Coordinates of C-alpha atoms in Angstrom, one line a residue:
M1 CA 128.4 109.4 195.6
Q2 CA 126.3 111.7 194.6
A3 CA 123.0 111.2 192.5
I4 CA 119.6 111.9 191.4
W5 CA 117.3 109.7 192.8
L6 CA 113.3 108.9 192.4
S7 CA 111.3 107.5 194.6
D8 CA 107.5 107.5 195.1
R9 CA 107.6 109.8 191.7
Q10 CA 109.7 112.1 193.8
V11 CA 113.1 113.2 192.7
S12 CA 115.6 114.5 194.8
I13 CA 119.9 114.5 194.9
R14 CA 121.4 112.5 197.6
S15 CA 125.1 112.8 198.5
D16 CA 125.1 109.9 200.7
L17 CA 125.1 107.0 198.2
P18 CA 127.3 104.0 198.2
L19 CA 129.8 103.7 195.0
P20 CA 128.1 100.6 192.7
A21 CA 129.2 97.0 193.8
I22 CA 131.2 95.3 191.3
G23 CA 133.0 91.6 190.5
Q24 CA 134.3 89.6 187.9
G25 CA 133.1 90.8 184.3
K26 CA 132.0 93.8 185.7
A27 CA 133.1 97.3 185.5
R28 CA 132.5 100.5 187.4
V29 CA 132.4 103.6 185.0
R30 CA 133.1 107.2 186.1
V31 CA 130.4 109.4 184.3
S32 CA 131.2 112.2 181.9
L33 CA 127.9 113.2 180.5
A34 CA 124.5 111.7 180.6
G35 CA 121.4 112.9 178.8
I36 CA 117.8 112.8 179.6
C37 CA 115.1 111.6 177.2
A38 CA 111.7 111.1 177.3
T39 CA 111.3 108.1 179.0
D40 CA 113.4 109.5 182.4
L41 CA 110.7 112.0 182.6
E42 CA 107.7 109.3 182.1
M43 CA 109.3 107.2 184.9
I44 CA 108.9 110.4 187.1
K45 CA 105.5 110.3 186.2
G46 CA 104.9 106.4 187.1
Y47 CA 105.2 104.9 183.5
A48 CA 107.2 102.1 185.5
P49 CA 107.7 101.0 189.0
F50 CA 111.1 102.2 190.0
S51 CA 113.3 103.4 192.9
G52 CA 116.8 104.2 192.5
I53 CA 118.9 106.1 190.1
L54 CA 117.7 107.5 187.1
G55 CA 119.4 107.9 183.6
H56 CA 120.2 105.4 180.9
E57 CA 122.1 107.8 178.4
F58 CA 125.7 108.4 179.0
V59 CA 129.5 108.2 178.0
G60 CA 132.3 107.7 180.8
V61 CA 135.6 106.4 181.6
V62 CA 135.9 103.2 183.1
A63 CA 137.6 103.6 186.5
E64 CA 137.6 100.2 188.0
A65 CA 137.1 96.3 186.2
P66 CA 138.5 93.4 188.1
G67 CA 140.3 91.4 186.5
A68 CA 140.3 93.1 183.2
P69 CA 142.9 95.6 183.4
Q70 CA 142.5 96.3 179.4
W71 CA 139.2 98.3 180.4
I72 CA 140.9 100.8 183.0
G73 CA 141.0 104.5 181.2
Q74 CA 138.7 103.5 178.2
R75 CA 136.1 105.4 177.1
V76 CA 133.0 104.3 176.9
V77 CA 129.1 103.7 176.2
G78 CA 127.1 101.0 177.4
E79 CA 124.1 98.7 176.4
I80 CA 121.0 99.5 179.3
N81 CA 119.8 96.0 179.1
L82 CA 121.3 93.6 181.8
A83 CA 120.4 90.1 180.6
C84 CA 120.9 86.7 182.5
G85 CA 122.4 85.1 179.5
Q86 CA 120.3 81.7 180.3
C87 CA 117.0 82.1 179.3
D88 CA 115.0 80.5 176.3
L89 CA 114.6 84.3 175.0
C90 CA 119.1 85.0 175.6
R91 CA 119.6 82.0 174.1
R92 CA 117.5 83.1 171.0
G93 CA 119.9 86.1 170.7
L94 CA 116.6 88.0 172.2
R95 CA 118.9 89.3 175.2
T96 CA 117.5 92.9 175.3
H97 CA 114.2 91.2 176.0
C98 CA 115.9 88.7 178.6
R99 CA 112.8 87.1 180.9
S100 CA 114.7 88.4 184.0
R101 CA 116.3 91.7 182.3
R102 CA 117.4 94.4 184.3
V103 CA 117.4 97.9 183.0
I104 CA 119.9 100.4 184.2
G105 CA 117.4 103.7 185.5
I106 CA 114.3 101.9 184.4
R107 CA 113.9 98.4 185.9
G108 CA 115.4 96.9 188.9
Q109 CA 118.9 98.7 188.3
D110 CA 120.4 101.6 189.2
G111 CA 121.4 104.4 186.2
A112 CA 123.7 107.1 184.8
F113 CA 122.8 109.9 186.7
A114 CA 125.4 109.6 189.0
E115 CA 129.1 109.7 189.6
F116 CA 129.4 106.4 188.8
L117 CA 127.4 103.4 187.5
A118 CA 128.0 99.7 187.2
L119 CA 127.9 97.3 184.2
P120 CA 128.6 94.0 182.8
L121 CA 132.0 94.3 180.4
E122 CA 129.9 92.6 177.7
N123 CA 127.6 95.6 177.6
L124 CA 130.4 98.4 177.1
H125 CA 131.5 99.7 173.9
V126 CA 134.8 101.5 173.9
V127 CA 133.9 105.3 171.8
P128 CA 136.4 105.7 168.9
P129 CA 138.7 108.6 169.4
G130 CA 137.4 111.2 166.8
V131 CA 134.1 111.1 168.5
P132 CA 133.5 113.5 171.3
D133 CA 131.6 113.2 174.5
E134 CA 129.0 115.6 173.8
A135 CA 128.0 113.4 170.6
A136 CA 129.2 110.0 172.4
V137 CA 126.2 110.5 174.7
F138 CA 123.7 110.3 171.8
T139 CA 124.7 106.5 171.3
E140 CA 122.0 104.7 173.0
P141 CA 119.0 106.9 171.6
L142 CA 121.0 106.8 168.1
A143 CA 121.0 103.2 168.0
A144 CA 117.2 103.2 169.1
A145 CA 116.8 105.3 166.1
L146 CA 118.5 102.9 164.1
Q147 CA 116.6 100.0 165.1
I148 CA 113.9 101.0 162.7
Q149 CA 115.9 100.3 159.7
E150 CA 116.5 96.7 161.4
Q151 CA 113.4 95.9 161.4
I152 CA 111.7 97.1 158.2
P153 CA 113.6 97.9 155.0
V154 CA 113.5 101.5 154.2
G155 CA 114.5 102.4 150.2
P156 CA 114.1 105.1 148.3
Q157 CA 110.4 104.3 147.0
E158 CA 109.0 104.5 150.1
R159 CA 106.9 107.9 151.4
V160 CA 108.0 107.9 155.3
L161 CA 106.6 110.2 158.1
V162 CA 108.1 110.5 161.3
I163 CA 105.3 112.3 163.7
G164 CA 107.2 114.1 166.5
A165 CA 110.2 116.2 166.2
G166 CA 111.3 116.1 169.4
R167 CA 114.3 114.7 170.9
L168 CA 114.0 110.9 169.6
G169 CA 112.3 112.0 166.6
Q170 CA 115.0 114.4 165.4
L171 CA 117.3 111.7 165.3
V172 CA 114.9 108.9 163.7
A173 CA 114.4 111.5 161.1
R174 CA 118.3 111.9 160.2
T175 CA 119.1 108.1 160.4
L176 CA 116.0 107.6 157.9
V177 CA 117.1 110.2 155.5
S178 CA 120.5 108.5 154.9
S179 CA 118.1 105.2 153.2
G180 CA 117.1 107.9 150.6
C181 CA 113.2 107.5 151.0
Q182 CA 111.2 109.8 150.6
L183 CA 110.6 111.4 154.5
S184 CA 108.9 114.2 155.9
V185 CA 108.1 115.1 159.5
L186 CA 105.0 116.3 161.2
S187 CA 106.5 118.6 163.1
R188 CA 104.3 121.6 165.2
R189 CA 106.9 123.7 166.9
R190 CA 109.0 126.2 164.6
R191 CA 112.3 125.7 166.4
R192 CA 112.3 121.7 165.7
S193 CA 111.2 122.6 162.3
V194 CA 114.4 125.0 161.7
L195 CA 116.4 122.0 163.4
L196 CA 115.1 119.3 161.0
E197 CA 115.8 121.7 157.7
Q198 CA 119.0 122.9 158.4
A199 CA 119.6 118.9 157.9
G200 CA 117.5 119.0 154.6
I201 CA 114.5 117.4 156.2
E202 CA 111.2 118.2 155.0
C203 CA 108.6 119.2 157.9
I204 CA 104.7 119.6 157.3
A205 CA 102.7 121.2 159.8
A206 CA 99.7 119.2 159.4
L207 CA 99.0 116.0 157.0
E208 CA 98.0 116.5 153.6
S209 CA 93.9 116.3 152.8
T210 CA 94.2 112.5 151.3
P211 CA 94.6 110.4 154.0
G212 CA 96.7 106.9 154.0
S213 CA 99.5 108.7 151.7
Y214 CA 102.5 107.2 153.3
D215 CA 103.7 103.5 153.4
L216 CA 105.9 103.9 156.6
V217 CA 104.7 105.9 159.7
V218 CA 107.2 106.4 162.6
E219 CA 105.3 107.8 165.9
C220 CA 107.7 109.4 168.0
S221 CA 105.6 112.0 169.5
G222 CA 104.9 110.3 172.7
S223 CA 101.3 111.6 172.9
P224 CA 98.6 109.0 172.3
E225 CA 97.3 111.6 169.8
G226 CA 100.5 110.6 167.4
L227 CA 99.3 106.8 167.0
L228 CA 96.0 108.6 165.6
L229 CA 97.9 110.4 163.4
A230 CA 100.0 107.8 162.2
Q231 CA 96.8 105.6 161.7
Q232 CA 95.2 108.8 159.1
A233 CA 98.6 108.5 157.4
V234 CA 99.7 105.5 156.6
R235 CA 98.0 103.6 153.8
P236 CA 96.3 100.3 153.7
R237 CA 98.9 97.1 153.8
G238 CA 101.5 99.8 155.4
S239 CA 103.2 100.1 158.1
I240 CA 103.2 102.1 162.1
V241 CA 106.8 101.9 164.0
L242 CA 105.8 102.6 167.4
K243 CA 108.6 104.8 169.6
S244 CA 106.4 106.4 171.8
T245 CA 106.0 105.1 175.4
Y246 CA 103.2 106.3 176.6
H247 CA 102.0 106.6 180.8
G248 CA 98.8 105.0 181.0
D249 CA 96.4 102.8 179.1
V250 CA 95.6 104.1 175.3
T251 CA 92.3 103.4 173.7
V252 CA 93.0 101.8 170.5
D253 CA 90.5 100.4 167.7
M254 CA 92.7 97.3 166.4
S255 CA 89.6 96.0 164.3
W256 CA 90.9 99.1 162.2
F257 CA 94.4 97.4 161.8
A258 CA 93.0 94.0 160.8
V259 CA 90.5 95.6 158.2
N260 CA 93.4 98.0 156.4
E261 CA 96.2 95.0 157.0
V262 CA 98.3 97.5 159.0
S263 CA 101.3 96.6 160.6
L264 CA 102.0 97.5 163.8
V265 CA 105.8 97.3 164.7
G266 CA 107.0 98.2 168.6
S267 CA 110.7 99.5 168.7
R268 CA 113.0 99.9 171.1
C269 CA 117.0 99.2 171.6
G270 CA 118.8 98.8 168.4
P271 CA 122.7 98.3 167.4
F272 CA 125.6 100.4 169.4
E273 CA 128.4 99.4 167.1
K274 CA 126.6 100.8 164.3
A275 CA 125.4 104.1 166.1
L276 CA 129.1 104.7 166.9
H277 CA 130.0 103.7 163.3
V278 CA 127.1 106.4 162.2
L279 CA 128.9 109.1 164.3
V280 CA 132.5 108.7 163.6
A281 CA 131.3 108.8 159.8
G282 CA 129.5 111.8 160.3
V283 CA 126.2 110.6 159.0
V284 CA 123.9 111.8 162.0
D285 CA 125.4 115.2 163.6
P286 CA 123.7 115.3 167.1
L287 CA 125.4 118.3 168.5
P288 CA 123.1 120.6 167.4
L289 CA 119.9 118.9 169.2
V290 CA 122.0 119.9 172.7
Q291 CA 120.1 122.9 174.1
A292 CA 122.1 122.9 177.4
V293 CA 124.2 121.2 180.0
Y294 CA 123.7 121.7 183.7
P295 CA 126.1 120.3 186.3
L296 CA 124.9 117.1 188.2
T297 CA 124.1 119.3 191.3
E298 CA 121.8 121.3 189.5
G299 CA 119.8 117.9 188.5
L300 CA 116.5 119.2 189.6
A301 CA 116.7 121.9 187.1
A302 CA 117.8 120.0 184.6
L303 CA 114.5 117.9 184.7
Q304 CA 112.4 121.0 184.9
A305 CA 114.3 122.1 181.6
A306 CA 113.5 118.8 179.8
A307 CA 109.9 118.9 180.7
Q308 CA 109.4 122.2 179.3
P309 CA 107.2 122.3 176.0
G310 CA 109.7 121.9 172.8
A311 CA 112.7 121.3 175.0
M312 CA 115.3 119.3 173.3
K313 CA 118.2 117.4 174.5
I314 CA 119.6 118.3 178.1
L315 CA 122.8 116.9 179.6
L316 CA 124.2 116.3 183.2
A317 CA 127.8 117.0 183.3
V318 CA 129.6 115.3 186.4

């Protein structure tokens, strides 16, 4: 099997890998498309210790599912966290925080930049017929964007700022605009601003002169500077949602949060079913975010393209 392999912060294309093992309750999925996101690039930089096949955004077709023939041939996307189902957090419904969880392409489980991957059937979601693969591959990051509104109620009265108009920031903005909130996106790259403006979303190039103007700030820049900007932008007793994952340590004045009574909310994985519903309904169209599609054999060039400043979504076609 061919795949993109990470080891010691070095990536390579390997063609000598065995097919992923499966058994009862699991499926082997033939990957059709996979998406490169900022976390994949951070993994290469050493964000988390991992050796194996990268990638966690995908759409594919179930090739094998022992004991579950009804799954064969189904077009699917998959939740990335593999939970034990037995620990205290799993029993409380916090499966994405399972104490022994594995995460495809990130933690203890091979990922989607490959011809095949294996996942438990409970992680799979069937893609509705009206959603093309090029849109379905966005299900995982779109679910992550929707998670914000699962955690914090957002309505027409809120002034909301999204910091960063990259791959995730674009999806976050597109999901938030449907809430009717007063939304702005801090974007410093004209190409990214144009994409948002075409979707009817206001972009600003710098913060207002009056600090502390926003009820909610979502930090999606991927840079520690973004958190400092979020602190400048949010009002007292407002909320900052942290979507960025940073490599290395970040220095933060935690006393500032106490003094200003600002809530700092971490936000990660979200609801797949809701994301698929949004795609079916056409509430969010992610297709304008696709910059290029590379074959898996050119995966190293694809990763280089995704790492370029201002790059949007790069897809791998298997």
